[in-house]
Every structure is written in C-alpha cells, then in structure tokens.
C-alpha cells in the first residue's frame, strides 16, 4: 500500500492541479500490489489506449459506431487515432495550451467528443467533461472551480456556455479564454482547424500520477465536487472491473446510455472497449425503444445502463419487441438494482445482470459479480485489488449481517479538487462512499441505502430501496421511489411515489383501491412495519441526466404530503 509523494513540476507545465490536490495526509491508502495495476512511471493514458492499439495491429478494426440520417457510420482505430492527433495539434499549436491546462468538454455522446477527450489527455492537458444538460450557472461553478482555460463545445450546446465567456455577464468566467465548437461549419470550427493539422502527434511525456481528468459529481445539490484522477486511474478503470468481472473480448460491441461526462459512461463506452480492441456505439440520446432497436441493428454484445432502463427494456421485450440475440453481458449501475428488475430481465432475456457499485470518487465499479458468482440480493464481492469492509461511525469493522458504512481502498480513490469535503469522504485512509451496506460471511456485499436515505420510523431503520424492491414486484407498478416523510407521531414515515403501468389505476378500481392493494402487498412481502404509509401516484419520477433517481426532490415533495 502507498501514500502519495510530492514531486516538482517541469518548466512550462501548469501546476494548478498538483497545487490543488488534497494534502497527503488526507489521501486514501492506495494498493498497487497486483501486477495488473503496476503501470510504468512515465505514462500517457491516451497513448496507452490508442497508440498501443495501433502497435498491436488493430488499426483497421472498428473503434466507434454511430448512426446518422445516412445510416451507420464506422470509425476505425487508425481513423480515430488520426483525428485525436489532429485535435491535439490544434490544442497545442493553435490554442497554445501547455500541459496541466484544463479543457472543458461539452456535448452529447459522439465520436467527436470521444476524440476530443483522448486528444486533451494525449496533449498532457486535463479533461473536464460536463453533462450536456448543465446550464450557464452550473457551468460557471465548474469552470471557476477548475480554472478552465479552454473549452471544446458541440455547437448546438454553445448557448449555455456563451455567457461564461462574455464579459459583463453574471456568469462570466475570467479564466475561460478560448472556446472552439465542433459539429459546426466555417474555418474556425474544430473540424476545420483539425483538418489543417498533422495526423501525427507525439504524446506528451506525462507521469502516471499526473492529473488527466477532473470529473465533477452529478445528481447532488449545492457546490459541485471535482474528483481528480491521474493517468494511471484511467487505466485502472479500463483494467480492474473489465479484467476480473466483465471479461470483454475484441469482437465485442459496447453500447449504453450513460454520458461520457459520467465516469460510468467514460469507462463503459470508451476506455474499456479501446483497452481490449473492441468497439462502442455512441449515440446522443436513447429512448427505451431506440436503444432496443440500436442494440439489435448494431449487434451489440455488452450493455451499460441503469436499472430503470433495464426494466423498461424488459417490458418492451415482454410485449413483443424484436429480440436482441447477440447481447451477452449487461452491466447495471448508477442506482440500486431491485431483485424484481433482475428477475424480470433474466426471465425475458435469459441473461443475468452484472450488478455493480462504483463512485465518481473511485472512478468506476469496485464491487460486482457476474454469472455463477451472482448471489440473490447481493451486489457482489470486491473486484480483485480492492478491499472493502462495513464499519460503524468510528470505522470499527462490523460483524457479518450488521448494517454499517461502506469503506473501500484499492488502486483508485478520492482526491477532491481543493475541497474541505475531502475529510468527510476519506478517513484514516479509507474511502467512505456514503452508502449503508451489510456483508455476509462469504464476503458478499448487500446494499441497504444511501446513508442519508435510511428512514427511521418509530425506532425502526427502514431502507428505502428494500421497500421499492417490494413495490416493483407488484404487477401494477412500472417505477417507484421511496423516501422519508416527516411524521409527528413516528418521527418519519415511509412515503412512496409510484408510476403505475398504463391502465393499472382503472383495473384496480381507482387510486384509493390500488393504494390499499399496494400497502397490503408490501406487508406480505417484507416486514409489515416497513410498508409505505403514504403512496402518491405520479406520471414520472425525477431523475438526473444519468438516470439516477433524485431522492432529494421526492423528499421535498414528501415534506408537504400528508398520510394517504
């Protein structure tokens, strides 16, 4: 295990990221004892992913697929490498950026966004990807916090970035000096500038512990937290979960819904396929119907998405949608996977979902299980190279079956950008993910709830996801979310927000009848004290761009809702 060592920065290198890492005493303990995580001291992650692929003779393999009005478009490894090199040339020669400068990336999933990310990393710059739906106020927070100097932006999303570079605007960012647009026409577009650059570019001589990525957390309120990841972390993401759990092959075709700005998507739709010589389908947006159709058309074999989407896809397949015969491995992450969704997916497709828990702070999945290693109700075991334990508030390990906080160490870990919350996430060398878990005697981990989502009602601890899982087993329920609502007698009560399946309200005799039926059903499925005393029927649930349920929105709704 190791603690960080400081090192001097070379002349001509922007030291901002190094200077704003947490102090060494606040870093987690890292473990690099397994040979697959022992990377060379001089390492450029983009070169390790892309130049190494060319050296292996993979140049003519397909790297990326996308769909356009003229049909499918395919990009080979050689074509991707050439475009990455040209964009890197623009960044260095046109924009005069130096290693360590931060570059904001803004756009929906596309081959250009993927190439831009790899070019930033290859040039020794630091990528700051952002979710496409962010607005000027949110972008300003990120740009100011990371002191971003340049941005590469899809032209269709420029409107919300424009105020950040406009002097006099309330959202003006003093550091943002240059913006280039892609998917644009004209001589100043990124495509036009890149076309004038060489297809050859020597990767910047970066170190494995140089910052390559600042990933800002999603789905939270308040000030965003920037998680700083090194070049080695991008390879850990590409090697740990894939090598030990997913086991992809060179002929795999990856597909999924998470944005590349989300580390779940960055790994599953870019770095993992590149690492093994496979390919990925990149699309700007999917509905359940278009995702299912694209899986079939592309012959996709590996799927990354959230539990809600798996449930929607399963219902479509149940209803007679065309099958997806090549699909072989399906990864679920981003939120808790209910057993009902796992069982529904398996019954419809014959495939066992690969559940996983990861975190932006840890860069990707660190607990998972696949195939015969799946145990009902459990997420899985730690990915080899990681260590995890369930602890109490004093970080003392708890016995099997006890509910406590999840603490993790491994080859990746949390380093926030100049943020006092580092001391909350990392304690005594352990990453505390904010999740409540139990662990059994065999080392399987069982998710209970986010630590701040545990409902305490009349002295009982009730995990919202357990109640959600019970509700989802009822045939009238399409989706649901469960949170705590204030209650004068009990302190808190269980409040459920349910999206009923089409026609379910009428079939059950109206809202009051369905509400009673669901309450009785939950009492029969799990301990009766856990049943939802409030049930409200809604058309849709509030979700983030990555598909996570926004429980804080439901909690706000619950504060104004009386018992049903």
Coordinates of C-alpha atoms in Angstrom, one line a residue:
X1 CA 0.0 0.0 0.0
X2 CA 1.2 3.5 -0.6
X3 CA 0.7 7.2 0.3
X4 CA 1.3 10.0 -2.2
X5 CA 4.7 11.5 -2.8
X6 CA 5.0 15.1 -4.0
X7 CA 7.3 15.8 -7.0
X8 CA 8.4 19.0 -8.7
X9 CA 6.7 20.2 -11.9
X10 CA 8.7 20.7 -15.0
X11 CA 9.1 24.1 -16.6
X12 CA 6.3 25.1 -19.0
X13 CA 3.8 23.0 -17.1
X14 CA 0.7 24.5 -15.4
X15 CA 1.0 23.4 -11.7
X16 CA -2.7 24.2 -10.8
X17 CA -3.9 20.6 -10.4
X18 CA -0.9 19.5 -8.5
X19 CA -1.1 22.5 -6.2
X20 CA -4.8 21.9 -5.5
X21 CA -4.7 18.2 -4.6
X22 CA -5.6 17.5 -1.0
X23 CA -2.7 17.4 1.4
X24 CA -1.0 14.0 1.5
X25 CA -2.4 13.3 5.0
X26 CA -6.0 13.4 3.6
X27 CA -5.4 10.9 0.8
X28 CA -6.8 7.4 0.9
X29 CA -4.4 4.5 1.1
X30 CA -3.8 3.0 -2.3
X31 CA -3.0 -0.6 -3.1
X32 CA -0.9 -1.5 -6.2
X33 CA 0.2 -4.9 -5.1
X34 CA -1.4 -6.8 -8.0
X35 CA 0.7 -6.8 -11.2
X36 CA -2.1 -5.6 -13.4
X37 CA -2.0 -2.3 -11.6
X38 CA 1.7 -1.7 -11.8
X39 CA 1.9 0.9 -14.5
X40 CA 5.2 2.5 -15.8
X41 CA 6.2 5.7 -14.1
X42 CA 6.0 7.6 -17.4
X43 CA 2.5 7.0 -18.7
X44 CA 0.1 8.8 -21.0
X45 CA -3.3 7.1 -20.8
X46 CA -4.4 8.1 -24.3
X47 CA -1.3 6.7 -25.8
X48 CA -1.7 3.5 -23.7
X49 CA -5.3 3.2 -25.0
X50 CA -4.9 4.2 -28.6
X51 CA -1.3 4.3 -29.8
X52 CA -0.8 0.9 -28.2
X53 CA -3.8 -0.4 -30.2
X54 CA -2.1 0.6 -33.4
X55 CA 1.1 -1.0 -32.3
X56 CA -0.8 -4.3 -31.8
X57 CA -2.0 -4.1 -35.4
X58 CA -5.6 -3.1 -34.6
X59 CA -5.6 -0.1 -36.9
X60 CA -8.3 -1.4 -39.3
X61 CA -10.6 -2.6 -36.6
X62 CA -13.7 -0.6 -35.9
X63 CA -13.4 1.5 -32.8
X64 CA -16.6 3.6 -32.8
X65 CA -20.0 3.3 -34.4
X66 CA -22.7 5.9 -34.7
X67 CA -26.0 6.2 -36.5
X68 CA -26.9 9.2 -38.8
X69 CA -29.6 10.1 -41.2
X70 CA -27.5 8.4 -44.0
X71 CA -27.1 5.2 -42.0
X72 CA -24.4 3.7 -39.7
X73 CA -21.0 5.4 -39.7
X74 CA -17.9 3.4 -38.6
X75 CA -14.6 4.8 -37.4
X76 CA -11.5 2.6 -37.3
X77 CA -8.8 2.7 -34.7
X78 CA -6.5 4.3 -37.3
X79 CA -9.0 7.0 -38.2
X80 CA -9.7 7.7 -34.5
X81 CA -6.0 8.0 -33.8
X82 CA -5.5 10.4 -36.7
X83 CA -8.4 12.6 -35.6
X84 CA -7.2 12.6 -32.0
X85 CA -3.7 13.6 -33.2
X86 CA -5.1 16.5 -35.3
X87 CA -7.2 17.8 -32.4
X88 CA -4.2 17.6 -30.1
X89 CA -2.3 19.6 -32.6
X90 CA -5.0 22.3 -32.5
X91 CA -4.9 22.4 -28.7
X92 CA -1.1 22.8 -28.6
X93 CA -0.3 24.7 -31.8
X94 CA -3.4 26.9 -32.3
X95 CA -4.6 27.4 -28.7
X96 CA -1.1 27.4 -27.2
X97 CA -2.2 25.3 -24.3
X98 CA 0.5 23.8 -22.1
X99 CA 0.5 20.5 -20.0
X100 CA -1.7 20.9 -17.0
X101 CA -4.1 23.4 -18.5
X102 CA -7.8 22.4 -18.1
X103 CA -10.1 21.9 -21.1
X104 CA -13.9 21.8 -20.6
X105 CA -15.7 19.3 -22.9
X106 CA -19.3 19.9 -23.6
X107 CA -21.5 17.7 -25.8
X108 CA -23.7 14.6 -26.0
X109 CA -22.0 11.3 -26.8
X110 CA -20.4 11.3 -30.2
X111 CA -17.2 10.2 -31.9
X112 CA -16.0 13.9 -31.9
X113 CA -16.5 14.1 -28.1
X114 CA -14.6 10.8 -27.7
X115 CA -11.8 12.1 -29.9
X116 CA -11.7 15.4 -28.1
X117 CA -11.3 13.7 -24.7
X118 CA -8.5 11.5 -25.9
X119 CA -6.8 14.5 -27.6
X120 CA -6.9 16.5 -24.4
X121 CA -5.3 13.6 -22.4
X122 CA -2.7 12.9 -25.1
X123 CA -1.6 16.5 -25.1
X124 CA -1.0 16.4 -21.4
X125 CA -3.9 18.6 -20.7
X126 CA -6.6 17.9 -18.1
X127 CA -10.1 17.0 -19.4
X128 CA -13.1 18.5 -17.6
X129 CA -16.2 16.7 -19.1
X130 CA -19.6 18.2 -18.4
X131 CA -23.1 16.9 -18.7
X132 CA -24.9 18.2 -21.7
X133 CA -27.9 19.5 -19.8
X134 CA -25.9 21.8 -17.5
X135 CA -26.8 25.5 -17.7
X136 CA -24.7 28.6 -17.6
X137 CA -24.9 28.9 -13.8
X138 CA -23.8 25.3 -13.3
X139 CA -21.1 25.6 -15.9
X140 CA -19.7 28.7 -14.2
X141 CA -19.3 26.8 -10.9
X142 CA -17.3 24.1 -12.7
X143 CA -15.2 26.5 -14.8
X144 CA -14.3 28.7 -11.8
X145 CA -13.5 25.8 -9.5
X146 CA -11.2 24.1 -12.1
X147 CA -10.0 27.4 -13.5
X148 CA -10.7 26.1 -17.0
X149 CA -8.8 27.9 -19.8
X150 CA -10.4 26.5 -22.9
X151 CA -13.5 24.6 -24.0
X152 CA -14.4 22.3 -26.8
X153 CA -18.2 22.5 -27.3
X154 CA -20.8 21.0 -29.5
X155 CA -22.1 24.0 -31.5
X156 CA -25.7 23.1 -30.6
X157 CA -24.9 23.5 -26.9
X158 CA -23.0 26.8 -27.1
X159 CA -25.9 29.0 -25.9
X160 CA -25.4 27.9 -22.3
X161 CA -21.6 28.2 -22.5
X162 CA -21.6 31.6 -24.2
X163 CA -22.4 33.7 -21.0
X164 CA -19.4 32.1 -19.3
X165 CA -17.0 33.8 -21.8
X166 CA -18.9 37.0 -22.1
X167 CA -17.5 39.9 -20.2
X168 CA -20.2 41.7 -18.1
X169 CA -22.4 38.6 -17.9
X170 CA -23.3 37.4 -14.4
X171 CA -21.9 34.0 -15.4
X172 CA -18.6 35.3 -16.8
X173 CA -15.6 33.2 -16.0
X174 CA -12.3 35.1 -16.1
X175 CA -10.2 32.1 -16.8
X176 CA -12.1 30.9 -19.9
X177 CA -10.1 32.5 -22.7
X178 CA -10.9 30.2 -25.7
X179 CA -13.9 28.2 -27.0
X180 CA -13.9 26.1 -30.1
X181 CA -17.0 24.5 -31.5
X182 CA -17.4 21.2 -33.3
X183 CA -20.3 19.9 -35.3
X184 CA -20.0 23.3 -36.8
X185 CA -19.3 24.9 -40.2
X186 CA -16.7 27.5 -41.0
X187 CA -12.9 28.0 -40.9
X188 CA -12.9 28.4 -37.1
X189 CA -14.7 25.1 -36.3
X190 CA -12.7 22.4 -34.5
X191 CA -13.1 20.1 -37.6
X192 CA -11.7 22.8 -40.0
X193 CA -8.8 23.5 -37.7
X194 CA -8.1 19.9 -37.2
X195 CA -8.1 19.1 -40.9
X196 CA -5.2 21.5 -41.3
X197 CA -3.1 19.7 -38.6
X198 CA -0.9 16.7 -39.0
X199 CA -2.2 13.2 -38.3
X200 CA 0.9 12.5 -36.3
X201 CA 1.3 13.8 -32.7
X202 CA 3.8 12.6 -30.1
X203 CA 2.1 12.0 -26.8
X204 CA 3.0 14.4 -24.0
X205 CA 5.5 12.8 -21.7
X206 CA 3.3 12.7 -18.7
X207 CA 3.7 10.7 -15.5
X208 CA 1.3 8.0 -14.2
X209 CA 0.5 10.4 -11.2
X210 CA -0.2 13.5 -13.3
X211 CA -3.8 14.6 -13.3
X212 CA -5.6 13.7 -16.5
X213 CA -9.3 14.1 -15.6
X214 CA -11.4 16.3 -13.3
X215 CA -14.8 14.6 -13.1
X216 CA -17.5 16.6 -11.3
X217 CA -20.0 14.7 -9.3
X218 CA -23.6 14.6 -10.7
X219 CA -27.0 14.3 -9.1
X220 CA -26.3 16.3 -6.0
X221 CA -27.3 19.8 -4.7
X222 CA -25.0 22.6 -3.7
X223 CA -21.5 23.2 -4.8
X224 CA -20.1 20.5 -7.2
X225 CA -17.2 18.4 -6.2
X226 CA -14.4 17.9 -8.6
X227 CA -12.7 14.5 -8.4
X228 CA -9.1 14.4 -9.7
X229 CA -7.9 11.3 -11.5
X230 CA -4.5 10.5 -12.7
X231 CA -3.4 8.9 -16.0
X232 CA -3.0 5.6 -14.1
X233 CA -6.6 5.9 -12.9
X234 CA -7.9 5.8 -16.5
X235 CA -6.1 2.5 -16.9
X236 CA -7.3 1.1 -13.6
X237 CA -10.9 1.9 -14.8
X238 CA -10.1 0.0 -18.0
X239 CA -8.4 -3.0 -16.3
X240 CA -10.0 -3.7 -12.9
X241 CA -13.7 -4.4 -13.4
X242 CA -13.3 -5.4 -17.1
X243 CA -10.4 -7.9 -16.5
X244 CA -11.9 -9.6 -13.4
X245 CA -15.7 -9.4 -13.9
X246 CA -16.8 -8.2 -17.4
X247 CA -14.1 -10.1 -19.3
X248 CA -14.7 -8.4 -22.7
X249 CA -13.3 -9.7 -26.0
X250 CA -12.0 -8.0 -29.1
X251 CA -15.1 -8.8 -31.1
X252 CA -17.5 -7.2 -28.5
X253 CA -19.6 -4.2 -29.4
X254 CA -20.4 -2.0 -26.4
X255 CA -23.5 0.1 -26.1
X256 CA -25.2 2.1 -23.4
X257 CA -26.9 5.2 -22.1
X258 CA -24.6 7.0 -19.7
X259 CA -22.9 10.2 -20.9
X260 CA -19.1 10.2 -21.4
X261 CA -19.1 13.0 -18.9
X262 CA -20.1 10.4 -16.3
X263 CA -17.2 8.0 -15.4
X264 CA -19.7 5.1 -15.7
X265 CA -20.0 6.0 -19.4
X266 CA -16.4 7.1 -19.9
X267 CA -15.3 3.7 -18.9
X268 CA -18.0 1.5 -20.3
X269 CA -18.3 3.3 -23.7
X270 CA -14.8 4.4 -24.4
X271 CA -11.8 3.3 -22.3
X272 CA -12.8 -0.3 -21.7
X273 CA -13.6 -1.2 -25.4
X274 CA -10.4 0.6 -26.5
X275 CA -8.3 -1.3 -24.0
X276 CA -9.3 -4.7 -25.4
X277 CA -9.6 -3.8 -29.1
X278 CA -13.4 -3.9 -29.1
X279 CA -15.8 -1.2 -30.4
X280 CA -18.5 1.0 -29.0
X281 CA -21.8 2.5 -30.3
X282 CA -22.1 6.2 -29.4
X283 CA -25.5 7.9 -29.7
X284 CA -26.6 11.3 -28.4
X285 CA -29.7 10.0 -26.7
X286 CA -31.9 6.9 -26.4
X287 CA -35.4 6.1 -25.5
X288 CA -36.1 2.5 -24.5
X289 CA -37.5 1.8 -27.9
X290 CA -34.5 3.3 -29.8
X291 CA -32.0 1.7 -27.5
X292 CA -33.5 -1.7 -28.1
X293 CA -33.6 -1.2 -31.8
X294 CA -30.0 0.0 -31.9
X295 CA -28.8 -3.0 -29.9
X296 CA -30.4 -5.2 -32.5
X297 CA -29.1 -3.3 -35.5
X298 CA -25.6 -2.9 -34.3
X299 CA -25.4 -6.5 -33.0
X300 CA -24.3 -5.1 -29.6
X301 CA -23.0 -7.6 -27.1
X302 CA -22.2 -5.5 -24.0
X303 CA -24.8 -3.1 -22.5
X304 CA -24.2 -0.5 -19.8
X305 CA -27.3 1.3 -18.4
X306 CA -29.3 1.9 -15.2
X307 CA -31.8 -0.4 -13.6
X308 CA -34.8 1.7 -14.7
X309 CA -33.8 1.3 -18.3
X310 CA -33.4 -2.5 -17.9
X311 CA -36.9 -2.7 -16.5
X312 CA -38.3 -0.6 -19.4
X313 CA -36.4 -2.7 -22.0
X314 CA -37.7 -6.0 -20.4
X315 CA -41.3 -4.8 -20.6
X316 CA -40.8 -3.9 -24.3
X317 CA -39.4 -7.4 -24.9
X318 CA -42.2 -8.9 -23.0
X319 CA -44.6 -7.0 -25.1
X320 CA -43.3 -8.5 -28.3
X321 CA -40.4 -6.2 -29.3
X322 CA -37.8 -7.7 -31.6
X323 CA -35.2 -9.8 -29.6
X324 CA -31.5 -8.9 -29.2
X325 CA -29.8 -12.3 -29.7
X326 CA -26.2 -11.1 -29.6
X327 CA -26.5 -9.3 -26.3
X328 CA -24.4 -11.3 -23.8
X329 CA -23.3 -9.1 -20.9
X330 CA -25.4 -6.5 -19.2
X331 CA -24.0 -4.1 -16.6
X332 CA -26.2 -2.3 -14.2
X333 CA -25.0 0.6 -12.1
X334 CA -25.9 4.2 -11.1
X335 CA -28.6 3.2 -8.6
X336 CA -29.7 0.2 -6.6
X337 CA -30.8 -2.8 -8.7
X338 CA -34.1 -4.2 -7.4
X339 CA -34.3 -8.0 -7.3
X340 CA -37.6 -7.7 -9.2
X341 CA -35.8 -6.0 -12.1
X342 CA -33.0 -8.6 -12.1
X343 CA -35.6 -11.4 -12.2
X344 CA -37.7 -9.8 -14.9
X345 CA -34.6 -9.2 -17.1
X346 CA -33.5 -12.8 -16.6
X347 CA -36.9 -14.2 -17.3
X348 CA -37.2 -12.2 -20.6
X349 CA -33.7 -12.5 -21.9
X350 CA -32.1 -15.4 -20.2
X351 CA -29.3 -13.1 -19.1
X352 CA -28.0 -12.5 -15.6
X353 CA -27.5 -8.8 -14.9
X354 CA -24.0 -7.8 -13.7
X355 CA -24.7 -5.5 -10.8
X356 CA -22.0 -3.1 -9.7
X357 CA -21.4 -0.3 -7.3
X358 CA -18.9 2.5 -8.2
X359 CA -18.4 6.1 -7.5
X360 CA -17.1 9.2 -9.3
X361 CA -14.6 9.4 -6.5
X362 CA -13.4 5.8 -7.1
X363 CA -13.7 6.4 -11.0
X364 CA -15.6 3.2 -11.6
X365 CA -17.0 -0.1 -10.3
X366 CA -15.3 -1.7 -7.3
X367 CA -17.9 -4.3 -6.1
X368 CA -19.6 -6.6 -8.6
X369 CA -20.5 -10.1 -9.6
X370 CA -21.2 -11.9 -12.8
X371 CA -22.6 -15.3 -13.9
X372 CA -22.4 -18.1 -11.4
X373 CA -20.9 -15.7 -8.8
X374 CA -24.2 -13.8 -8.6
X375 CA -26.0 -14.2 -5.2
X376 CA -29.6 -13.1 -4.8
X377 CA -29.9 -9.7 -3.2
X378 CA -26.2 -9.0 -3.2
X379 CA -24.3 -6.6 -5.5
X380 CA -21.3 -8.9 -5.3
X381 CA -17.7 -9.1 -4.0
X382 CA -14.9 -6.6 -4.2
X383 CA -13.1 -6.5 -7.5
X384 CA -9.6 -8.0 -7.1
X385 CA -7.2 -5.3 -6.0
X386 CA -9.8 -3.6 -3.9
X387 CA -10.6 -4.1 -0.2
X388 CA -13.9 -3.2 1.5
X389 CA -15.5 -3.5 4.9
X390 CA -18.6 -2.5 6.7
X391 CA -17.8 -0.2 9.6
X392 CA -19.5 1.8 12.3
X393 CA -19.2 5.6 12.7
X394 CA -15.8 5.1 14.4
X395 CA -14.6 3.0 11.5
X396 CA -14.6 -0.2 13.5
X397 CA -15.4 -3.3 11.4
X398 CA -18.8 -4.8 12.0
X399 CA -19.7 -8.5 12.1
X400 CA -21.5 -10.2 9.2
X401 CA -25.1 -9.1 8.8
X402 CA -24.7 -5.8 10.6
X403 CA -25.7 -2.6 8.8
X404 CA -23.0 0.0 8.6
X405 CA -21.0 2.3 6.4
X406 CA -19.1 1.0 3.4
X407 CA -15.4 1.7 3.5
X408 CA -13.1 1.0 0.5
X409 CA -9.5 1.0 -0.5
X410 CA -7.8 -0.1 -3.7
X411 CA -5.8 1.1 -6.8
X412 CA -8.1 4.2 -7.2
X413 CA -9.5 6.6 -4.6
X414 CA -10.9 10.0 -3.8
X415 CA -8.9 13.2 -4.3
X416 CA -11.2 16.2 -4.4
X417 CA -10.1 19.5 -6.0
X418 CA -9.4 22.0 -3.2
X419 CA -12.4 20.9 -1.2
X420 CA -12.8 20.5 2.6
X421 CA -15.3 17.7 2.0
X422 CA -12.2 15.5 1.3
X423 CA -12.0 15.0 5.1
X424 CA -15.5 13.6 5.1
X425 CA -15.0 11.2 2.2
X426 CA -11.6 9.9 3.3
X427 CA -11.0 8.9 6.9
X428 CA -8.0 7.0 8.2
X429 CA -7.0 6.0 4.7
X430 CA -10.5 4.6 3.8
X431 CA -12.9 6.0 1.2
X432 CA -16.4 6.3 2.7
X433 CA -18.8 6.2 -0.1
X434 CA -21.9 7.3 1.8
X435 CA -23.7 4.0 1.4
X436 CA -25.1 1.7 4.0
X437 CA -24.3 -2.0 3.5
X438 CA -24.2 -5.4 5.1
X439 CA -21.7 -8.1 4.3
X440 CA -22.2 -11.8 4.8
X441 CA -19.6 -14.4 6.0
X442 CA -18.6 -15.1 2.4
X443 CA -17.7 -11.6 1.5
X444 CA -20.8 -10.6 -0.5
X445 CA -22.0 -7.1 0.0
X446 CA -25.7 -6.1 0.2
X447 CA -26.8 -2.6 -0.5
X448 CA -29.2 -1.1 2.1
X449 CA -29.5 2.6 1.2
X450 CA -27.5 5.8 0.9
X451 CA -26.5 6.6 4.4
X452 CA -28.6 9.7 4.4
X453 CA -31.6 7.9 2.9
X454 CA -32.2 5.5 5.7
X455 CA -35.7 6.0 7.1
X456 CA -36.0 5.9 10.9
X457 CA -39.7 5.4 11.8
X458 CA -40.9 4.7 15.3
X459 CA -37.4 3.5 16.2
X460 CA -37.1 1.1 13.2
X461 CA -34.4 1.5 10.5
X462 CA -36.0 1.1 7.1
X463 CA -34.1 1.1 3.8
X464 CA -36.0 2.8 1.0
X465 CA -34.6 0.6 -1.7
X466 CA -36.0 -2.5 0.0
X467 CA -39.5 -1.1 0.0
X468 CA -39.0 0.0 -3.6
X469 CA -38.0 -3.6 -4.5
X470 CA -41.2 -4.9 -2.9
X471 CA -43.4 -2.5 -4.7
X472 CA -41.8 -3.3 -8.0
X473 CA -42.8 -6.9 -7.6
X474 CA -46.5 -5.8 -7.9
X475 CA -47.7 -6.2 -11.5
X476 CA -49.3 -2.7 -11.4
X477 CA -46.1 -0.8 -10.7
X478 CA -43.9 0.5 -13.5
X479 CA -41.5 2.6 -11.4
X480 CA -41.3 3.8 -7.8
X481 CA -39.3 5.9 -5.4
X482 CA -39.4 5.7 -1.6
X483 CA -38.2 8.4 0.9
X484 CA -38.8 9.6 4.4
X485 CA -41.6 12.0 5.1
X486 CA -41.9 13.9 8.4
X487 CA -44.4 12.4 10.9
X488 CA -45.4 13.9 14.2
X489 CA -46.0 10.5 15.8
X490 CA -43.3 8.4 14.3
X491 CA -40.6 10.9 13.6
X492 CA -40.6 9.8 9.9
X493 CA -42.9 7.6 7.9
X494 CA -42.3 5.7 4.6
X495 CA -43.6 7.7 1.6
X496 CA -43.8 6.1 -1.8
X497 CA -44.1 7.7 -5.2
X498 CA -45.4 5.2 -7.8
X499 CA -45.7 5.3 -11.6
X500 CA -48.4 2.9 -12.3
X501 CA -48.4 0.8 -15.5
X502 CA -50.9 2.0 -18.2
X503 CA -54.4 1.1 -17.3
X504 CA -53.5 -0.1 -13.8
X505 CA -55.5 2.5 -11.9
X506 CA -58.7 1.7 -13.7
X507 CA -58.1 -2.0 -13.5
X508 CA -57.7 -1.8 -9.7
X509 CA -60.8 0.4 -9.2
X510 CA -59.0 3.8 -8.8
X511 CA -56.2 5.3 -6.8
X512 CA -57.6 4.5 -3.3
X513 CA -58.1 0.8 -4.1
X514 CA -54.7 0.5 -5.7
X515 CA -53.1 2.3 -2.8
X516 CA -54.6 -0.2 -0.4
X517 CA -53.6 -3.1 -2.6
X518 CA -50.0 -2.0 -2.7
X519 CA -49.8 -1.5 1.0
X520 CA -51.2 -4.9 1.7
X521 CA -48.8 -6.4 -0.9
X522 CA -45.8 -4.8 0.7
X523 CA -46.9 -6.1 4.2
X524 CA -47.0 -9.6 2.8
X525 CA -43.6 -9.3 1.0
X526 CA -41.5 -7.7 3.8
X527 CA -41.8 -6.9 7.5
X528 CA -45.2 -5.1 7.9
X529 CA -43.7 -2.1 9.7
X530 CA -41.9 -1.2 6.5
X531 CA -45.0 -0.6 4.4
X532 CA -45.5 2.8 2.8
X533 CA -48.0 4.8 4.9
X534 CA -48.1 7.4 2.1
X535 CA -48.4 6.5 -1.6
X536 CA -48.8 9.1 -4.3
X537 CA -49.3 8.2 -7.9
X538 CA -47.2 10.2 -10.4
X539 CA -46.7 10.2 -14.2
X540 CA -42.9 10.2 -13.9
X541 CA -40.1 10.2 -11.3
X542 CA -37.5 13.0 -11.1
X543 CA -34.2 11.7 -12.5
X544 CA -30.7 13.1 -13.3
X545 CA -29.3 13.0 -16.8
X546 CA -27.6 9.7 -15.9
X547 CA -30.8 8.1 -14.8
X548 CA -30.4 8.3 -11.1
X549 CA -33.5 8.9 -9.0
X550 CA -33.4 12.4 -7.4
X551 CA -34.5 11.4 -4.0
X552 CA -33.9 15.0 -2.7
X553 CA -36.8 16.1 -5.0
X554 CA -39.0 13.4 -3.6
X555 CA -38.0 14.4 0.0
X556 CA -39.1 18.0 -0.8
X557 CA -42.4 16.7 -2.1
X558 CA -42.9 14.5 0.9
X559 CA -42.4 17.4 3.3
X560 CA -45.7 18.8 2.1
X561 CA -47.6 15.5 1.8
X562 CA -49.9 14.1 4.5
X563 CA -50.7 10.4 5.1
X564 CA -52.7 8.7 2.4

